[in-house]
Every structure is written in C-alpha cells, then in structure tokens.
Tab-separated table of C-alpha atoms in Angstrom:
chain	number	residue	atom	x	y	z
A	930	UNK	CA	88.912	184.373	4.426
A	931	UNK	CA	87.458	180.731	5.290
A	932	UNK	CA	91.340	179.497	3.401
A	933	UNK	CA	93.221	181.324	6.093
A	934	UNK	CA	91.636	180.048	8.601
A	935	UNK	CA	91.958	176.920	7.345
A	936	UNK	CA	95.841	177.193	7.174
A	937	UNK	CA	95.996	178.871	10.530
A	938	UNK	CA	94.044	176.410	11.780
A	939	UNK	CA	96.290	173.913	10.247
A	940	UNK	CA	99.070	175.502	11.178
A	941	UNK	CA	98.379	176.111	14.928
A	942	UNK	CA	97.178	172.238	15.261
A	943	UNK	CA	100.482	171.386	13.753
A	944	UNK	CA	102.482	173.592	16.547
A	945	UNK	CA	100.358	171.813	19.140
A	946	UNK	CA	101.236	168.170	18.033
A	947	UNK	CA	104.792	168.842	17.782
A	948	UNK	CA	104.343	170.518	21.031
A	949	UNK	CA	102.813	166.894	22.987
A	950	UNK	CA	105.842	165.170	20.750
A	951	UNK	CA	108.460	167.382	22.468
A	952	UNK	CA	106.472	166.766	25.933
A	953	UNK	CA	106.346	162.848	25.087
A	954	UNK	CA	109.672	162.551	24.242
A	955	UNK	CA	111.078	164.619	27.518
A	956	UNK	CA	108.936	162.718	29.933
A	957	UNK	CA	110.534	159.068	28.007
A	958	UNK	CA	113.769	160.477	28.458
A	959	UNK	CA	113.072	161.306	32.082
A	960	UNK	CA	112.226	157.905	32.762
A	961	UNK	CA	114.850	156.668	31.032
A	962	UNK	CA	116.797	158.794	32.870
A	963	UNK	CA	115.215	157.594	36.068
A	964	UNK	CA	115.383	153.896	35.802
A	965	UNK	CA	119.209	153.965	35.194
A	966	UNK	CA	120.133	155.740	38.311
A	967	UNK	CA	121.625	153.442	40.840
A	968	UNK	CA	119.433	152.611	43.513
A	969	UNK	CA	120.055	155.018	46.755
A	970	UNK	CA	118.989	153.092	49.720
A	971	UNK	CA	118.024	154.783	53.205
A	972	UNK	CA	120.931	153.449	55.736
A	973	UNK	CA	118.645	152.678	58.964
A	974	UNK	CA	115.083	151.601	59.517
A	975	UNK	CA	113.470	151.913	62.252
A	976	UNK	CA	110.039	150.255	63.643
A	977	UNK	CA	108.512	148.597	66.724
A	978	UNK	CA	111.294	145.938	66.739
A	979	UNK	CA	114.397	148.243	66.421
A	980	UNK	CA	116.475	149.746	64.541
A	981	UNK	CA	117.629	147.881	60.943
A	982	UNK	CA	121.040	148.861	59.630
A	983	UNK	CA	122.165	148.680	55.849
A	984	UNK	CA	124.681	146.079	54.472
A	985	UNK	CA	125.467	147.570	51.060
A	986	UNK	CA	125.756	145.592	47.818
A	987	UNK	CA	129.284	144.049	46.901
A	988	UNK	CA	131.801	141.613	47.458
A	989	UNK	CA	133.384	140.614	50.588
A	990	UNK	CA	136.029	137.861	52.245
A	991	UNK	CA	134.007	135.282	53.238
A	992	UNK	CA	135.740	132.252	54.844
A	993	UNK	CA	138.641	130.961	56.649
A	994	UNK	CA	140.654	131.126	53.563
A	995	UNK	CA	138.841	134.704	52.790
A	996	UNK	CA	137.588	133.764	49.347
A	997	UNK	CA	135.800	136.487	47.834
A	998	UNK	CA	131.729	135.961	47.510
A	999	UNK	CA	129.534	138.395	46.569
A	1000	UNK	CA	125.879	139.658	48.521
A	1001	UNK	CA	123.207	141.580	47.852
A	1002	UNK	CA	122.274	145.096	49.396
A	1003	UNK	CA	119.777	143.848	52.976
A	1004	UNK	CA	119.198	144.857	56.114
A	1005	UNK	CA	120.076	143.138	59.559
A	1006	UNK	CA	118.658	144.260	62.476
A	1007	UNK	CA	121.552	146.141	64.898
A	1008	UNK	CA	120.691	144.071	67.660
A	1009	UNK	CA	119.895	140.458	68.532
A	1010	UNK	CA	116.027	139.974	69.072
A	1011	UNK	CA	115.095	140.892	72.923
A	1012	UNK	CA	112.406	139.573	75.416
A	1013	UNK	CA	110.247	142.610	74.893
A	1014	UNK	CA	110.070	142.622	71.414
A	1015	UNK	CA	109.128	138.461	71.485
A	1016	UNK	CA	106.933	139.058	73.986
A	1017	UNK	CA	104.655	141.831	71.858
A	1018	UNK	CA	104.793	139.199	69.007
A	1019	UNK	CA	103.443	136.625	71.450
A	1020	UNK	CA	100.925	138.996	72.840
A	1021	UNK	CA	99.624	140.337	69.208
A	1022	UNK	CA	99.956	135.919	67.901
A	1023	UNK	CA	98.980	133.610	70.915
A	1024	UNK	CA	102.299	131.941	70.341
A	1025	UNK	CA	103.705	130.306	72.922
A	1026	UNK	CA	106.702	132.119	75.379
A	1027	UNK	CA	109.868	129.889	76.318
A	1028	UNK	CA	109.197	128.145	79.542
A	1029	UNK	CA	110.551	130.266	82.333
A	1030	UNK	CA	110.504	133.354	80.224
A	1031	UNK	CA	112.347	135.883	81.880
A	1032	UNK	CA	109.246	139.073	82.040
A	1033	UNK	CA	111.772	141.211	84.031
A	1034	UNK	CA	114.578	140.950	81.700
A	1035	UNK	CA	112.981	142.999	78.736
A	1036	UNK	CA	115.921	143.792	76.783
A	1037	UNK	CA	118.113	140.818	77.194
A	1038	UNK	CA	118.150	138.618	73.882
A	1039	UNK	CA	115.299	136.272	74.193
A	1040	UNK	CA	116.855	132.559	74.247
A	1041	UNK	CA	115.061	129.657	74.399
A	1042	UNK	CA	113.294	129.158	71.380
A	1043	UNK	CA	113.647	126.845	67.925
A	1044	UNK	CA	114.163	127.987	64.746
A	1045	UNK	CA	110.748	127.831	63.893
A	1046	UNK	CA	109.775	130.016	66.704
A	1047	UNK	CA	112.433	132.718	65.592
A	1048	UNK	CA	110.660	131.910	61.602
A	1049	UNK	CA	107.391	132.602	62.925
A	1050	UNK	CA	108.235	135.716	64.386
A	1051	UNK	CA	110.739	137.358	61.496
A	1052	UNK	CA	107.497	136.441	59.414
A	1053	UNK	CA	105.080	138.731	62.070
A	1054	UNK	CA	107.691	141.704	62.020
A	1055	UNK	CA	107.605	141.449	58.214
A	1056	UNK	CA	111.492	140.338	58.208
A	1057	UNK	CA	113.214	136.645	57.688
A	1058	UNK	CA	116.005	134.658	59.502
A	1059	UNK	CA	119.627	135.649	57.332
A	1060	UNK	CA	121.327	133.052	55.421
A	1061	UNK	CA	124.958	132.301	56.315
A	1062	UNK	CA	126.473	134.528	53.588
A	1063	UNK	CA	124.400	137.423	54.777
A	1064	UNK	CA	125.344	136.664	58.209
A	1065	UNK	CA	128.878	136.676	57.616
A	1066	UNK	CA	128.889	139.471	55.552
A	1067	UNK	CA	127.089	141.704	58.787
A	1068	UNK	CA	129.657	140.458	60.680
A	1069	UNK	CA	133.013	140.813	58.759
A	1070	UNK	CA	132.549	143.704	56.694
A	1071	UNK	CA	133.819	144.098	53.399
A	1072	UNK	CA	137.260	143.436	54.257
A	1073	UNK	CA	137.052	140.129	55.785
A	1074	UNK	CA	137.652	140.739	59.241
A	1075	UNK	CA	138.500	138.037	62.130
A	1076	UNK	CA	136.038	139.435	64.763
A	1077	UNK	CA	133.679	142.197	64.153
A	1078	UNK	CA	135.697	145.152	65.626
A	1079	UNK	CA	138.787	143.944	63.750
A	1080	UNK	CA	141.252	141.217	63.331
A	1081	UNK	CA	142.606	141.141	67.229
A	1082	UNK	CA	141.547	139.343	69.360
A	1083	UNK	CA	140.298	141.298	72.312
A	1084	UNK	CA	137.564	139.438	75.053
A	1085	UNK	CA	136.841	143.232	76.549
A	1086	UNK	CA	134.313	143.761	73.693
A	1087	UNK	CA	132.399	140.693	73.214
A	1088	UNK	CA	130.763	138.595	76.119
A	1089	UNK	CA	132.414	135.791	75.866
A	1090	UNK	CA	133.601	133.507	78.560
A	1091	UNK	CA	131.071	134.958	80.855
A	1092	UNK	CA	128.009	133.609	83.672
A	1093	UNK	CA	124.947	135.192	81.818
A	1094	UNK	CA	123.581	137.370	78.903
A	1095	UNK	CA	123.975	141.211	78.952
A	1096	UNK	CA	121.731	143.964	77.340
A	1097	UNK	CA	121.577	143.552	73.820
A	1098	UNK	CA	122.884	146.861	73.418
A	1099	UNK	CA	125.832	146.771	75.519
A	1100	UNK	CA	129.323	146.981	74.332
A	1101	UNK	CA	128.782	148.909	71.017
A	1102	UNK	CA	132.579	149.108	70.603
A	1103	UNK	CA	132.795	145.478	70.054
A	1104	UNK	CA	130.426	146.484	67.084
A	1105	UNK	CA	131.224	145.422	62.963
A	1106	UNK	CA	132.042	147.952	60.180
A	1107	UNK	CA	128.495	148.401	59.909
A	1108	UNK	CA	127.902	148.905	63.601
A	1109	UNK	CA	125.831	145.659	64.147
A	1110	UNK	CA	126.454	144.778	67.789
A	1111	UNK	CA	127.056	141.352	69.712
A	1112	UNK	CA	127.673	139.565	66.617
A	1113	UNK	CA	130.376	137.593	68.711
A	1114	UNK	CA	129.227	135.827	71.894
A	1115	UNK	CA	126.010	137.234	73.873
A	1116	UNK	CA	123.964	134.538	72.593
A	1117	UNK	CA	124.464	132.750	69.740
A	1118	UNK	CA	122.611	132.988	66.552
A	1119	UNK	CA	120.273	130.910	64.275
A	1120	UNK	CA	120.339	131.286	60.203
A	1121	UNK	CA	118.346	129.868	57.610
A	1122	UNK	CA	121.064	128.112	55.819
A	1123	UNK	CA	120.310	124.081	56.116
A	1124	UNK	CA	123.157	122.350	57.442
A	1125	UNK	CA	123.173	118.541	57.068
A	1126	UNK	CA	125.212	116.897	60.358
A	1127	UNK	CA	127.859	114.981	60.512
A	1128	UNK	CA	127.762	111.820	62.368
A	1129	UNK	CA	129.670	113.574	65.118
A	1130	UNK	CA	126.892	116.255	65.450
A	1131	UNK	CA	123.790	113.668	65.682
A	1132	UNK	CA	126.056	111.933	68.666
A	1133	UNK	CA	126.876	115.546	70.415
A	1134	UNK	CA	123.255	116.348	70.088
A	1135	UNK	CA	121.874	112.965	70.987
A	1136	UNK	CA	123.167	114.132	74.746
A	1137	UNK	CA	121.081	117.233	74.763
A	1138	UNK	CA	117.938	116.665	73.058
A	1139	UNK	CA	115.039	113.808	74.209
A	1140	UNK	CA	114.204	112.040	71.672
A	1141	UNK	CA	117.953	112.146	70.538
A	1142	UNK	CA	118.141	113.591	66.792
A	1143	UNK	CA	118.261	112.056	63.358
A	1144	UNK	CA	120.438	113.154	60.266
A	1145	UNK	CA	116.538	112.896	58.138
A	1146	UNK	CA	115.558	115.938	60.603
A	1147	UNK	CA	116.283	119.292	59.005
A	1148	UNK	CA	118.849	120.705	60.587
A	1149	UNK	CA	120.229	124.461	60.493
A	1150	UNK	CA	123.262	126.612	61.751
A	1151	UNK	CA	123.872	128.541	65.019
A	1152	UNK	CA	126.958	131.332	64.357
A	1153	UNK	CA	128.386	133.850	66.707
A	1154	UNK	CA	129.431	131.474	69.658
A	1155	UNK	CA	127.388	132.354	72.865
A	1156	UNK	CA	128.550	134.110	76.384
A	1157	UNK	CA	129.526	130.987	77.941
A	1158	UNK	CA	131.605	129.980	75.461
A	1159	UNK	CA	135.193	131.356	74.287
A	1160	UNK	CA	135.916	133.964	71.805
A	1161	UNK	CA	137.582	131.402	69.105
A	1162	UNK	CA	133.919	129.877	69.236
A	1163	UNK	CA	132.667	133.306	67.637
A	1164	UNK	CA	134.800	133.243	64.280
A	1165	UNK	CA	132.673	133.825	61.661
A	1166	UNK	CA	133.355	131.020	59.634
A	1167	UNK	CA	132.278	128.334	62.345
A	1168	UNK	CA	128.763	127.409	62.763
A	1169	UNK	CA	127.288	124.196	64.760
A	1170	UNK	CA	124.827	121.878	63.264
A	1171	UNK	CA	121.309	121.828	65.195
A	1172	UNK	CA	117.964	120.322	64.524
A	1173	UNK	CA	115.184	122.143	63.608
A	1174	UNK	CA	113.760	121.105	67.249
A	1175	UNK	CA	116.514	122.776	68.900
A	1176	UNK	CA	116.091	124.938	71.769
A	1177	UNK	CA	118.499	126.613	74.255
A	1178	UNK	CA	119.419	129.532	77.081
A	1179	UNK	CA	122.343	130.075	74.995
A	1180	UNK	CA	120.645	131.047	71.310
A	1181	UNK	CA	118.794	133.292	70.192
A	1182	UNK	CA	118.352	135.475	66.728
A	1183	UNK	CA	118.473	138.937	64.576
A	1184	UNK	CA	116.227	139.054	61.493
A	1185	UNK	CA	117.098	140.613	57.981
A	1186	UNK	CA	114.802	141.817	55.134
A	1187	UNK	CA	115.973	142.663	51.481
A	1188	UNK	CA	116.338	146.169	50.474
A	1189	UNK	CA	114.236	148.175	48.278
A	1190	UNK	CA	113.790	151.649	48.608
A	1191	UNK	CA	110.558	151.706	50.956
C-alpha cells in the first residue's frame, strides 16, 4: 500500500513538472514571439501642445541631387508652435515672452524668439528641436518631393510672398505626404543641426544683429523660407546660417520627439 503511493506520488509529481516545463517553454516562446514583431507605432499624438503626426522609418531623397539617406521612425508636430501654446509654457516656467508679444494673436506661430528659447520650451513639452534630416524628411516625404504638396510650384498653398503670418493651421492643402502643414513659408523654422557660417553669413548677419556675430558663436539653421519671402526660398534643401542669439518676426519652430510605442 505505502509503495503505491509512493509511485503515484512519484508519478503525479512527475506529470506536474513536465506540466510547468510545457508552461515555461510556451510563455519563452511567447516572448520570443513578442520581441520579434515589428514595432506598430500609433500615427498621431495628441496633448496640450497639439497634435504630433508620425514620420515612419525608411529611406528617403534627401537633397538637391536627391541622394538617398535614411531616418528613423519620430514624430513632428503638424503645426508650427503658436502664441498660445508659448505663452502656457511661459506662464507654467517664468520664461520670458518676445517683446511685443502679440496676446491677441493666439494661434499665429509665435516668432520672435532664439533657438534657445524654442530648446527650452521643446524640453517643457517633453519634445526637442528636429535635426535637418528629420526636417527634410517631414517635409519631402519619401519620394523626395520639391515642395511639400508636390513637385510644382504653386504660391496658392504656401504663404509666401505675403505682408504677415496666417493661422498655423491654414492652408492644409499646401500640406506634405504626411500632412504636416506650413512647412514652406509662414514663418520659417529653426533645427538643431549646427551650421558653421561662411564668411558671407557673419557679414549678412553683422547688419541685423548688435553686437554683429562671430564665426566662434554657435550657429544653427533656419529651413522653410518665411511669408515675406519667395517660394524658391522654401526648398527643402536650403537653410540660412544664424547665431545662436538670433531672434526674428519672421522664425519660429515645430518640435519632434522619437517614437516608441507610448
């Protein structure tokens, strides 16, 4: 009697070990299974500063010449920064507004301010400035386009050429593949790619800027042209040289941040 339950007992703890094994081995598998699926990324985000749109993984033309270069997945925000959304971050920060900031122009692109202003507030919103590459990607899609909305030239859906800044909103159809909007003209944009000048660029920006510029200051690119400028200022291979110390009515910013799945 006490032998069989000895085997039974044997037997049965047997059954059960094999049993976690089988469970062990599933649940590895699983994971396994798990961590090789490709990574499926939401295509918007929303928060308090807008709505963030999805530029997928992949290569694109970048360039005059369209060479192909290669970015990875990120998100740039649909619309250029406004005045509302700059003002909350100076509000919830103390940082300082532009000098005659424009309170009753809430969602016109805020202008105005240096690149570290536009840092400081990507940083508060939990997002960063966009390099050139990701920049240019946003703007020419996958296929290399000339101008966001295609390769024609068309001054009806950019504002380009123009007296003053328009919602940041307006004109969707002059939007990219990826429906980012006023990525041509409206105001011009800053990116975090460091652009040393040219001696040509410390004289154009000795005429603007008091005290006049050195090439030891970091400097940085504007893209996108602005609204008083024309459209062949917009192309997305172009960028101007400006100092860190920069400010103007004509450029502003959008913000990126890298994707993951939350």
């Amino acid at each position: 009697m006490n032998r069989r339950k000895t085997q039974s007992g044997a037997v049965s703890g047997t059954v059960i070990v094999a049993i976690l094994l089988a469970i062990v081995a599933s649940t590895a598998g699983g994971l396994i299974w798990y961590k090789q699926q490709p990574q499926v990324l939401p295509p918007a985000r929303n928060d308090d500063n807008g709505i963030m749109l999805l530029i997928p993984a992949g290569p694109f033309l970048q360039g005059e010449t369209k060479q192909q270069a290669v970015a990875p997945a990120f998100y740039i925000d649909r619309t250029e920064v406004t005045n509302r959304m700059y003002a909350a971050f100076c509000r919830a920060t103390g940082h300082a507004l532009p000098e005659n900031f424009p309170a009753d122009k809430p969602n016109l692109p805020v202008v105005d301010i240096a690149i570290e202003d536009a840092t400081a507030f990507a940083k508060y919103a939990g997002k960063r400035l966009p390099d050139a590459l990701e920049w240019e990607k946003a703007f020419r899609g996958a296929g290399g386009r000339v101008y966001p909305w295609g390769d024609t030239p068309d001054n009806s859906k950019a504002n380009v050429e123009a007296k003053e800044l328009i919602l940041a909103d307006a004109m969707p159809e002059g939007g990219s593949q990826y429906n980012i909007l006023q990525m041509a003209g409206n105001a011009a944009e800053f990116v975090r790619t460091v652009n040393p000048p040219t001696p040509a660029d410390v004289e154009r920006m000795a005429s603007q800027m008091t005290p006049a510029p050195t090439a030891k200051e970091a400097w940085y690119g504007v893209k996108g042209g602005a609204f008083n400028q024309t459209l062949a200022a917009a192309l997305p291979w172009k960028y101007e040289a400006v100092p860190a110390r920069f400010h103007s009515p004509f450029v502003g910013f959008r913000c990126v941040r890298d994707a993951t799945r939350r």
